[in-house]
Amino acid sequence: MSEQQKPGLSRRGFLKGVGGGVVGVTVLPSLRTATARYGTSVGPGAARITLTVNGEKKMIEVDPRTTLLDALRDQLGLTGSKRVCNKGQCGACTVILNGRSVLACSMLAIDADGATVETIEGLAKGDELHPVQRAFIKDDALQCGFCTPGFIMSSVLLLRQNPSPTLDEIKYAVSGNLCRCGTYPHVFKAVDEAAKAMKKGG
Ligand code: FES
Ligand code: FES
């Protein structure tokens, strides 16, 4: 099939886009979202946003290109969510936003304006760890620990939505989280044990 006959974007057309206007593909959707939310365009100066993070309302000013992860880590001092790949591939930055898991490195902070965000720092109640955190420690489900906050946030959300997951459901729930140390069997066991403990009220 010739290039002209192929449906969709041709290779040549794509390369032209890269040379001349890829910004229109990758950046403008976010700016459009921001424009719709504020009614006026955002930037180049800072934008003021409000987040409810782990139950506390926070008002911060962010550069419009700041990711939610950078806002959490660098402006709010919540460094539990890890910046590992910083491009949406590893899941180390997973947080719960309005009840759904999101990759904080792949979302603009201005697009989270008004949202409720839960991070690993918000799970423990005082000195008492969340059952998933306790199970990860008991089952040795971490080595270097860089992936661990993301795995735990994905697991916490799973158990909220499905208190009795099967092994396959556990594997699916954390399938967006990568562990280079290879702790997967321990993670699956920990989530299973946390589910059982939570059902008993633990
Ligand atoms: S740091 Fe966000 S997906 Fe890897
Ligand atoms: S414990 Fe090291 S990457 Fe998962």
PDB file of C-alpha atoms and ligand atoms in Angstrom:
ATOM      1  CA  MET A   1       0.000   0.000   0.000  1.00  0.00           C
ATOM      2  CA  SER A   2       1.428   3.402  -0.922  1.00  0.00           C
ATOM      3  CA  GLU A   3       1.821   6.088   1.680  1.00  0.00           C
ATOM      4  CA  GLN A   4      -1.063   8.070   0.170  1.00  0.00           C
ATOM      5  CA  GLN A   5      -3.412   5.078   0.377  1.00  0.00           C
ATOM      6  CA  LYS A   6      -2.896   4.386   4.097  1.00  0.00           C
ATOM      7  CA  PRO A   7      -5.756   5.419   6.307  1.00  0.00           C
ATOM      8  CA  GLY A   8      -5.058   7.923   9.063  1.00  0.00           C
ATOM      9  CA  LEU A   9      -1.836   9.829   9.436  1.00  0.00           C
ATOM     10  CA  SER A  10       0.870   8.963   6.897  1.00  0.00           C
ATOM     11  CA  ARG A  11       4.481   8.634   7.989  1.00  0.00           C
ATOM     12  CA  ARG A  12       5.385  11.647   5.870  1.00  0.00           C
ATOM     13  CA  GLY A  13       2.516  13.655   7.333  1.00  0.00           C
ATOM     14  CA  PHE A  14       3.560  12.667  10.819  1.00  0.00           C
ATOM     15  CA  LEU A  15       7.145  13.704  10.210  1.00  0.00           C
ATOM     16  CA  LYS A  16       5.924  17.034   8.847  1.00  0.00           C
ATOM     17  CA  GLY A  17       3.944  17.418  12.039  1.00  0.00           C
ATOM     18  CA  VAL A  18       7.005  16.696  14.150  1.00  0.00           C
ATOM     19  CA  GLY A  19       8.947  19.319  12.259  1.00  0.00           C
ATOM     20  CA  GLY A  20       6.311  21.978  12.187  1.00  0.00           C
ATOM     21  CA  GLY A  21       3.547  21.484  14.644  1.00  0.00           C
ATOM     22  CA  VAL A  22       3.872  18.615  17.089  1.00  0.00           C
ATOM     23  CA  VAL A  23       3.204  21.080  19.878  1.00  0.00           C
ATOM     24  CA  GLY A  24      -0.329  21.252  18.575  1.00  0.00           C
ATOM     25  CA  VAL A  25      -0.699  17.523  19.187  1.00  0.00           C
ATOM     26  CA  THR A  26       0.962  17.109  22.542  1.00  0.00           C
ATOM     27  CA  VAL A  27       0.610  20.355  24.423  1.00  0.00           C
ATOM     28  CA  LEU A  28      -2.440  22.216  23.242  1.00  0.00           C
ATOM     29  CA  PRO A  29      -5.026  19.784  24.637  1.00  0.00           C
ATOM     30  CA  SER A  30      -3.813  20.568  28.149  1.00  0.00           C
ATOM     31  CA  LEU A  31      -3.835  24.292  27.475  1.00  0.00           C
ATOM     32  CA  ARG A  32      -7.319  24.022  26.059  1.00  0.00           C
ATOM     33  CA  THR A  33      -8.449  22.281  29.252  1.00  0.00           C
ATOM     34  CA  ALA A  34      -6.923  25.029  31.309  1.00  0.00           C
ATOM     35  CA  THR A  35      -8.498  27.680  29.141  1.00  0.00           C
ATOM     36  CA  ALA A  36     -11.928  26.107  29.516  1.00  0.00           C
ATOM     37  CA  ARG A  37     -11.573  25.861  33.286  1.00  0.00           C
ATOM     38  CA  TYR A  38     -10.429  29.411  33.887  1.00  0.00           C
ATOM     39  CA  GLY A  39     -12.350  31.116  31.124  1.00  0.00           C
ATOM     40  CA  THR A  40      -9.144  32.855  30.108  1.00  0.00           C
ATOM     41  CA  SER A  41      -5.823  31.518  28.958  1.00  0.00           C
ATOM     42  CA  VAL A  42      -3.390  30.413  31.654  1.00  0.00           C
ATOM     43  CA  GLY A  43       0.227  31.507  31.748  1.00  0.00           C
ATOM     44  CA  PRO A  44       2.895  32.366  31.135  1.00  0.00           C
ATOM     45  CA  GLY A  45       2.735  33.485  34.753  1.00  0.00           C
ATOM     46  CA  ALA A  46       1.788  31.330  37.731  1.00  0.00           C
ATOM     47  CA  ALA A  47      -1.757  30.037  38.209  1.00  0.00           C
ATOM     48  CA  ARG A  48      -3.405  29.665  41.589  1.00  0.00           C
ATOM     49  CA  ILE A  49      -4.987  26.271  42.238  1.00  0.00           C
ATOM     50  CA  THR A  50      -6.661  24.598  45.177  1.00  0.00           C
ATOM     51  CA  LEU A  51      -6.190  20.941  46.052  1.00  0.00           C
ATOM     52  CA  THR A  52      -7.539  18.948  48.939  1.00  0.00           C
ATOM     53  CA  VAL A  53      -4.593  16.735  49.755  1.00  0.00           C
ATOM     54  CA  ASN A  54      -4.989  13.989  52.351  1.00  0.00           C
ATOM     55  CA  GLY A  55      -7.941  15.891  53.785  1.00  0.00           C
ATOM     56  CA  GLU A  56      -6.250  19.302  53.951  1.00  0.00           C
ATOM     57  CA  LYS A  57      -7.100  22.160  51.640  1.00  0.00           C
ATOM     58  CA  LYS A  58      -4.002  23.607  49.975  1.00  0.00           C
ATOM     59  CA  MET A  59      -3.823  26.693  47.804  1.00  0.00           C
ATOM     60  CA  ILE A  60      -0.672  26.965  45.730  1.00  0.00           C
ATOM     61  CA  GLU A  61       0.633  28.887  42.766  1.00  0.00           C
ATOM     62  CA  VAL A  62       2.060  26.812  39.978  1.00  0.00           C
ATOM     63  CA  ASP A  63       3.690  27.427  36.673  1.00  0.00           C
ATOM     64  CA  PRO A  64       1.069  26.168  34.175  1.00  0.00           C
ATOM     65  CA  ARG A  65       3.466  23.459  32.970  1.00  0.00           C
ATOM     66  CA  THR A  66       3.986  22.034  36.475  1.00  0.00           C
ATOM     67  CA  THR A  67       2.897  18.433  36.820  1.00  0.00           C
ATOM     68  CA  LEU A  68       0.753  17.303  39.712  1.00  0.00           C
ATOM     69  CA  LEU A  69       3.722  15.208  40.873  1.00  0.00           C
ATOM     70  CA  ASP A  70       6.054  18.204  40.964  1.00  0.00           C
ATOM     71  CA  ALA A  71       3.447  20.265  42.801  1.00  0.00           C
ATOM     72  CA  LEU A  72       3.017  17.525  45.416  1.00  0.00           C
ATOM     73  CA  ARG A  73       6.709  16.868  45.866  1.00  0.00           C
ATOM     74  CA  ASP A  74       8.332  20.247  45.345  1.00  0.00           C
ATOM     75  CA  GLN A  75       5.679  22.652  46.566  1.00  0.00           C
ATOM     76  CA  LEU A  76       3.787  20.670  49.174  1.00  0.00           C
ATOM     77  CA  GLY A  77       6.752  18.630  50.410  1.00  0.00           C
ATOM     78  CA  LEU A  78       4.955  15.319  49.874  1.00  0.00           C
ATOM     79  CA  THR A  79       7.837  13.263  48.519  1.00  0.00           C
ATOM     80  CA  GLY A  80       6.232   9.869  49.088  1.00  0.00           C
ATOM     81  CA  SER A  81       4.991   9.762  45.492  1.00  0.00           C
ATOM     82  CA  LYS A  82       8.146   8.933  43.568  1.00  0.00           C
ATOM     83  CA  ARG A  83       9.503  10.575  40.443  1.00  0.00           C
ATOM     84  CA  VAL A  84      11.086   7.583  38.713  1.00  0.00           C
ATOM     85  CA  CYS A  85      10.453   7.545  34.961  1.00  0.00           C
ATOM     86  CA  ASN A  86       8.581  10.883  34.968  1.00  0.00           C
ATOM     87  CA  LYS A  87       6.818   9.864  31.760  1.00  0.00           C
ATOM     88  CA  GLY A  88       3.894   7.685  32.655  1.00  0.00           C
ATOM     89  CA  GLN A  89       5.570   4.310  32.363  1.00  0.00           C
ATOM     90  CA  CYS A  90       6.356   2.967  35.828  1.00  0.00           C
ATOM     91  CA  GLY A  91       3.509   3.847  38.197  1.00  0.00           C
ATOM     92  CA  ALA A  92       5.797   5.037  41.013  1.00  0.00           C
ATOM     93  CA  CYS A  93       3.912   8.351  41.137  1.00  0.00           C
ATOM     94  CA  THR A  94       0.442   6.794  41.469  1.00  0.00           C
ATOM     95  CA  VAL A  95      -1.964   8.829  43.601  1.00  0.00           C
ATOM     96  CA  ILE A  96      -5.723   8.653  44.062  1.00  0.00           C
ATOM     97  CA  LEU A  97      -7.479  11.665  42.575  1.00  0.00           C
ATOM     98  CA  ASN A  98     -11.234  12.003  43.074  1.00  0.00           C
ATOM     99  CA  GLY A  99     -11.402   8.267  43.754  1.00  0.00           C
ATOM    100  CA  ARG A 100      -9.430   7.151  40.702  1.00  0.00           C
ATOM    101  CA  SER A 101      -5.791   6.254  40.355  1.00  0.00           C
ATOM    102  CA  VAL A 102      -3.744   8.664  38.270  1.00  0.00           C
ATOM    103  CA  LEU A 103      -0.117   8.989  37.326  1.00  0.00           C
ATOM    104  CA  ALA A 104       0.784  12.291  38.904  1.00  0.00           C
ATOM    105  CA  CYS A 105       3.777  12.766  36.594  1.00  0.00           C
ATOM    106  CA  SER A 106       1.491  12.749  33.585  1.00  0.00           C
ATOM    107  CA  MET A 107      -1.100  15.256  34.719  1.00  0.00           C
ATOM    108  CA  LEU A 108      -0.769  19.016  34.901  1.00  0.00           C
ATOM    109  CA  ALA A 109      -1.367  20.469  38.336  1.00  0.00           C
ATOM    110  CA  ILE A 110      -3.757  23.030  36.840  1.00  0.00           C
ATOM    111  CA  ASP A 111      -5.904  20.154  35.571  1.00  0.00           C
ATOM    112  CA  ALA A 112      -6.198  18.905  39.162  1.00  0.00           C
ATOM    113  CA  ASP A 113      -7.542  22.250  40.388  1.00  0.00           C
ATOM    114  CA  GLY A 114     -10.367  21.614  42.850  1.00  0.00           C
ATOM    115  CA  ALA A 115      -9.609  17.894  43.125  1.00  0.00           C
ATOM    116  CA  THR A 116      -9.264  15.653  46.131  1.00  0.00           C
ATOM    117  CA  VAL A 117      -5.877  13.945  46.123  1.00  0.00           C
ATOM    118  CA  GLU A 118      -4.733  11.059  48.299  1.00  0.00           C
ATOM    119  CA  THR A 119      -1.053  10.216  48.571  1.00  0.00           C
ATOM    120  CA  ILE A 120       0.892   7.607  50.511  1.00  0.00           C
ATOM    121  CA  GLU A 121       1.408  10.151  53.313  1.00  0.00           C
ATOM    122  CA  GLY A 122      -2.315  10.192  54.023  1.00  0.00           C
ATOM    123  CA  LEU A 123      -2.815   6.471  54.624  1.00  0.00           C
ATOM    124  CA  ALA A 124      -1.554   6.041  58.183  1.00  0.00           C
ATOM    125  CA  LYS A 125      -3.678   7.243  61.061  1.00  0.00           C
ATOM    126  CA  GLY A 126      -1.096   8.683  63.395  1.00  0.00           C
ATOM    127  CA  ASP A 127       1.305   5.862  64.228  1.00  0.00           C
ATOM    128  CA  GLU A 128      -1.035   3.226  62.871  1.00  0.00           C
ATOM    129  CA  LEU A 129      -0.180   2.143  59.371  1.00  0.00           C
ATOM    130  CA  HIS A 130      -2.838   1.237  56.812  1.00  0.00           C
ATOM    131  CA  PRO A 131      -3.393  -2.553  56.613  1.00  0.00           C
ATOM    132  CA  VAL A 132      -1.847  -2.579  53.128  1.00  0.00           C
ATOM    133  CA  GLN A 133       1.268  -0.850  54.452  1.00  0.00           C
ATOM    134  CA  ARG A 134       1.488  -3.327  57.319  1.00  0.00           C
ATOM    135  CA  ALA A 135       1.118  -6.272  54.939  1.00  0.00           C
ATOM    136  CA  PHE A 136       3.852  -4.944  52.640  1.00  0.00           C
ATOM    137  CA  ILE A 137       6.234  -4.801  55.604  1.00  0.00           C
ATOM    138  CA  LYS A 138       5.225  -8.190  56.973  1.00  0.00           C
ATOM    139  CA  ASP A 139       5.534  -9.899  53.581  1.00  0.00           C
ATOM    140  CA  ASP A 140       8.757  -8.151  52.633  1.00  0.00           C
ATOM    141  CA  ALA A 141       7.093  -6.719  49.537  1.00  0.00           C
ATOM    142  CA  LEU A 142       9.778  -4.123  48.907  1.00  0.00           C
ATOM    143  CA  GLN A 143      13.483  -3.906  48.328  1.00  0.00           C
ATOM    144  CA  CYS A 144      14.718  -0.484  47.204  1.00  0.00           C
ATOM    145  CA  GLY A 145      11.231   0.889  47.831  1.00  0.00           C
ATOM    146  CA  PHE A 146      11.021   3.304  44.912  1.00  0.00           C
ATOM    147  CA  CYS A 147       8.027   1.535  43.428  1.00  0.00           C
ATOM    148  CA  THR A 148       6.350   0.849  46.762  1.00  0.00           C
ATOM    149  CA  PRO A 149       4.188   3.964  47.266  1.00  0.00           C
ATOM    150  CA  GLY A 150       2.695   3.487  43.815  1.00  0.00           C
ATOM    151  CA  PHE A 151       1.984  -0.209  44.429  1.00  0.00           C
ATOM    152  CA  ILE A 152       0.397   0.600  47.760  1.00  0.00           C
ATOM    153  CA  MET A 153      -1.853   3.336  46.362  1.00  0.00           C
ATOM    154  CA  SER A 154      -3.014   1.038  43.549  1.00  0.00           C
ATOM    155  CA  SER A 155      -3.651  -1.729  46.090  1.00  0.00           C
ATOM    156  CA  VAL A 156      -5.533   0.529  48.491  1.00  0.00           C
ATOM    157  CA  LEU A 157      -7.824   1.655  45.691  1.00  0.00           C
ATOM    158  CA  LEU A 158      -8.368  -1.950  44.593  1.00  0.00           C
ATOM    159  CA  LEU A 159      -9.425  -3.040  48.089  1.00  0.00           C
ATOM    160  CA  ARG A 160     -11.803  -0.096  48.367  1.00  0.00           C
ATOM    161  CA  GLN A 161     -13.499  -1.112  45.168  1.00  0.00           C
ATOM    162  CA  ASN A 162     -13.165  -4.875  45.576  1.00  0.00           C
ATOM    163  CA  PRO A 163     -12.615  -6.127  49.146  1.00  0.00           C
ATOM    164  CA  SER A 164     -12.166  -9.757  48.032  1.00  0.00           C
ATOM    165  CA  PRO A 165      -9.985  -9.701  44.924  1.00  0.00           C
ATOM    166  CA  THR A 166      -8.756 -12.840  43.235  1.00  0.00           C
ATOM    167  CA  LEU A 167      -5.067 -13.230  42.459  1.00  0.00           C
ATOM    168  CA  ASP A 168      -5.755 -12.234  38.864  1.00  0.00           C
ATOM    169  CA  GLU A 169      -7.628  -9.140  39.994  1.00  0.00           C
ATOM    170  CA  ILE A 170      -4.721  -8.172  42.248  1.00  0.00           C
ATOM    171  CA  LYS A 171      -2.282  -8.645  39.371  1.00  0.00           C
ATOM    172  CA  TYR A 172      -4.470  -6.558  37.079  1.00  0.00           C
ATOM    173  CA  ALA A 173      -4.869  -3.766  39.643  1.00  0.00           C
ATOM    174  CA  VAL A 174      -1.117  -3.320  39.976  1.00  0.00           C
ATOM    175  CA  SER A 175      -0.303  -4.021  36.345  1.00  0.00           C
ATOM    176  CA  GLY A 176       0.561  -0.358  35.809  1.00  0.00           C
ATOM    177  CA  ASN A 177       3.192  -0.494  38.535  1.00  0.00           C
ATOM    178  CA  LEU A 178       6.665  -1.737  37.677  1.00  0.00           C
ATOM    179  CA  CYS A 179       9.185  -3.124  40.154  1.00  0.00           C
ATOM    180  CA  ARG A 180      12.741  -3.448  38.954  1.00  0.00           C
ATOM    181  CA  CYS A 181      13.691  -5.363  42.096  1.00  0.00           C
ATOM    182  CA  GLY A 182      11.186  -8.097  41.242  1.00  0.00           C
ATOM    183  CA  THR A 183       9.062  -8.088  44.385  1.00  0.00           C
ATOM    184  CA  TYR A 184       5.883  -9.066  42.547  1.00  0.00           C
ATOM    185  CA  PRO A 185       5.100 -12.382  44.342  1.00  0.00           C
ATOM    186  CA  HIS A 186       5.504 -10.654  47.704  1.00  0.00           C
ATOM    187  CA  VAL A 187       3.299  -7.763  46.582  1.00  0.00           C
ATOM    188  CA  PHE A 188       0.520 -10.117  45.466  1.00  0.00           C
ATOM    189  CA  LYS A 189       0.714 -12.001  48.766  1.00  0.00           C
ATOM    190  CA  ALA A 190       0.673  -8.769  50.775  1.00  0.00           C
ATOM    191  CA  VAL A 191      -2.409  -7.445  48.992  1.00  0.00           C
ATOM    192  CA  ASP A 192      -4.201 -10.758  49.503  1.00  0.00           C
ATOM    193  CA  GLU A 193      -3.329 -10.770  53.207  1.00  0.00           C
ATOM    194  CA  ALA A 194      -4.329  -7.117  53.592  1.00  0.00           C
ATOM    195  CA  ALA A 195      -7.703  -7.901  52.033  1.00  0.00           C
ATOM    196  CA  LYS A 196      -8.258 -10.721  54.503  1.00  0.00           C
ATOM    197  CA  ALA A 197      -7.133  -8.578  57.447  1.00  0.00           C
ATOM    198  CA  MET A 198      -9.404  -5.702  56.415  1.00  0.00           C
ATOM    199  CA  LYS A 199     -12.376  -8.028  56.178  1.00  0.00           C
ATOM    200  CA  LYS A 200     -11.699  -9.054  59.771  1.00  0.00           C
ATOM    201  CA  GLY A 201     -11.563  -5.374  60.691  1.00  0.00           C
ATOM    202  CA  GLY A 202      -7.750  -5.230  60.882  1.00  0.00           C
TER     203      GLY A 202
HETATM  204  S1  FES B   1       7.145   8.504  37.602  1.00  0.00           S
HETATM  205 FE1  FES B   1       5.093   8.647  36.901  1.00  0.00          FE
HETATM  206  S2  FES B   1       4.771   6.800  35.785  1.00  0.00           S
HETATM  207 FE2  FES B   1       6.885   6.737  36.358  1.00  0.00          FE
HETATM  208  S1  FES B   2      11.368  -2.511  45.328  1.00  0.00           S
HETATM  209 FE1  FES B   2      12.872  -1.648  44.011  1.00  0.00          FE
HETATM  210  S2  FES B   2      11.771  -1.108  42.217  1.00  0.00           S
HETATM  211 FE2  FES B   2      10.346  -2.177  43.429  1.00  0.00          FE
END
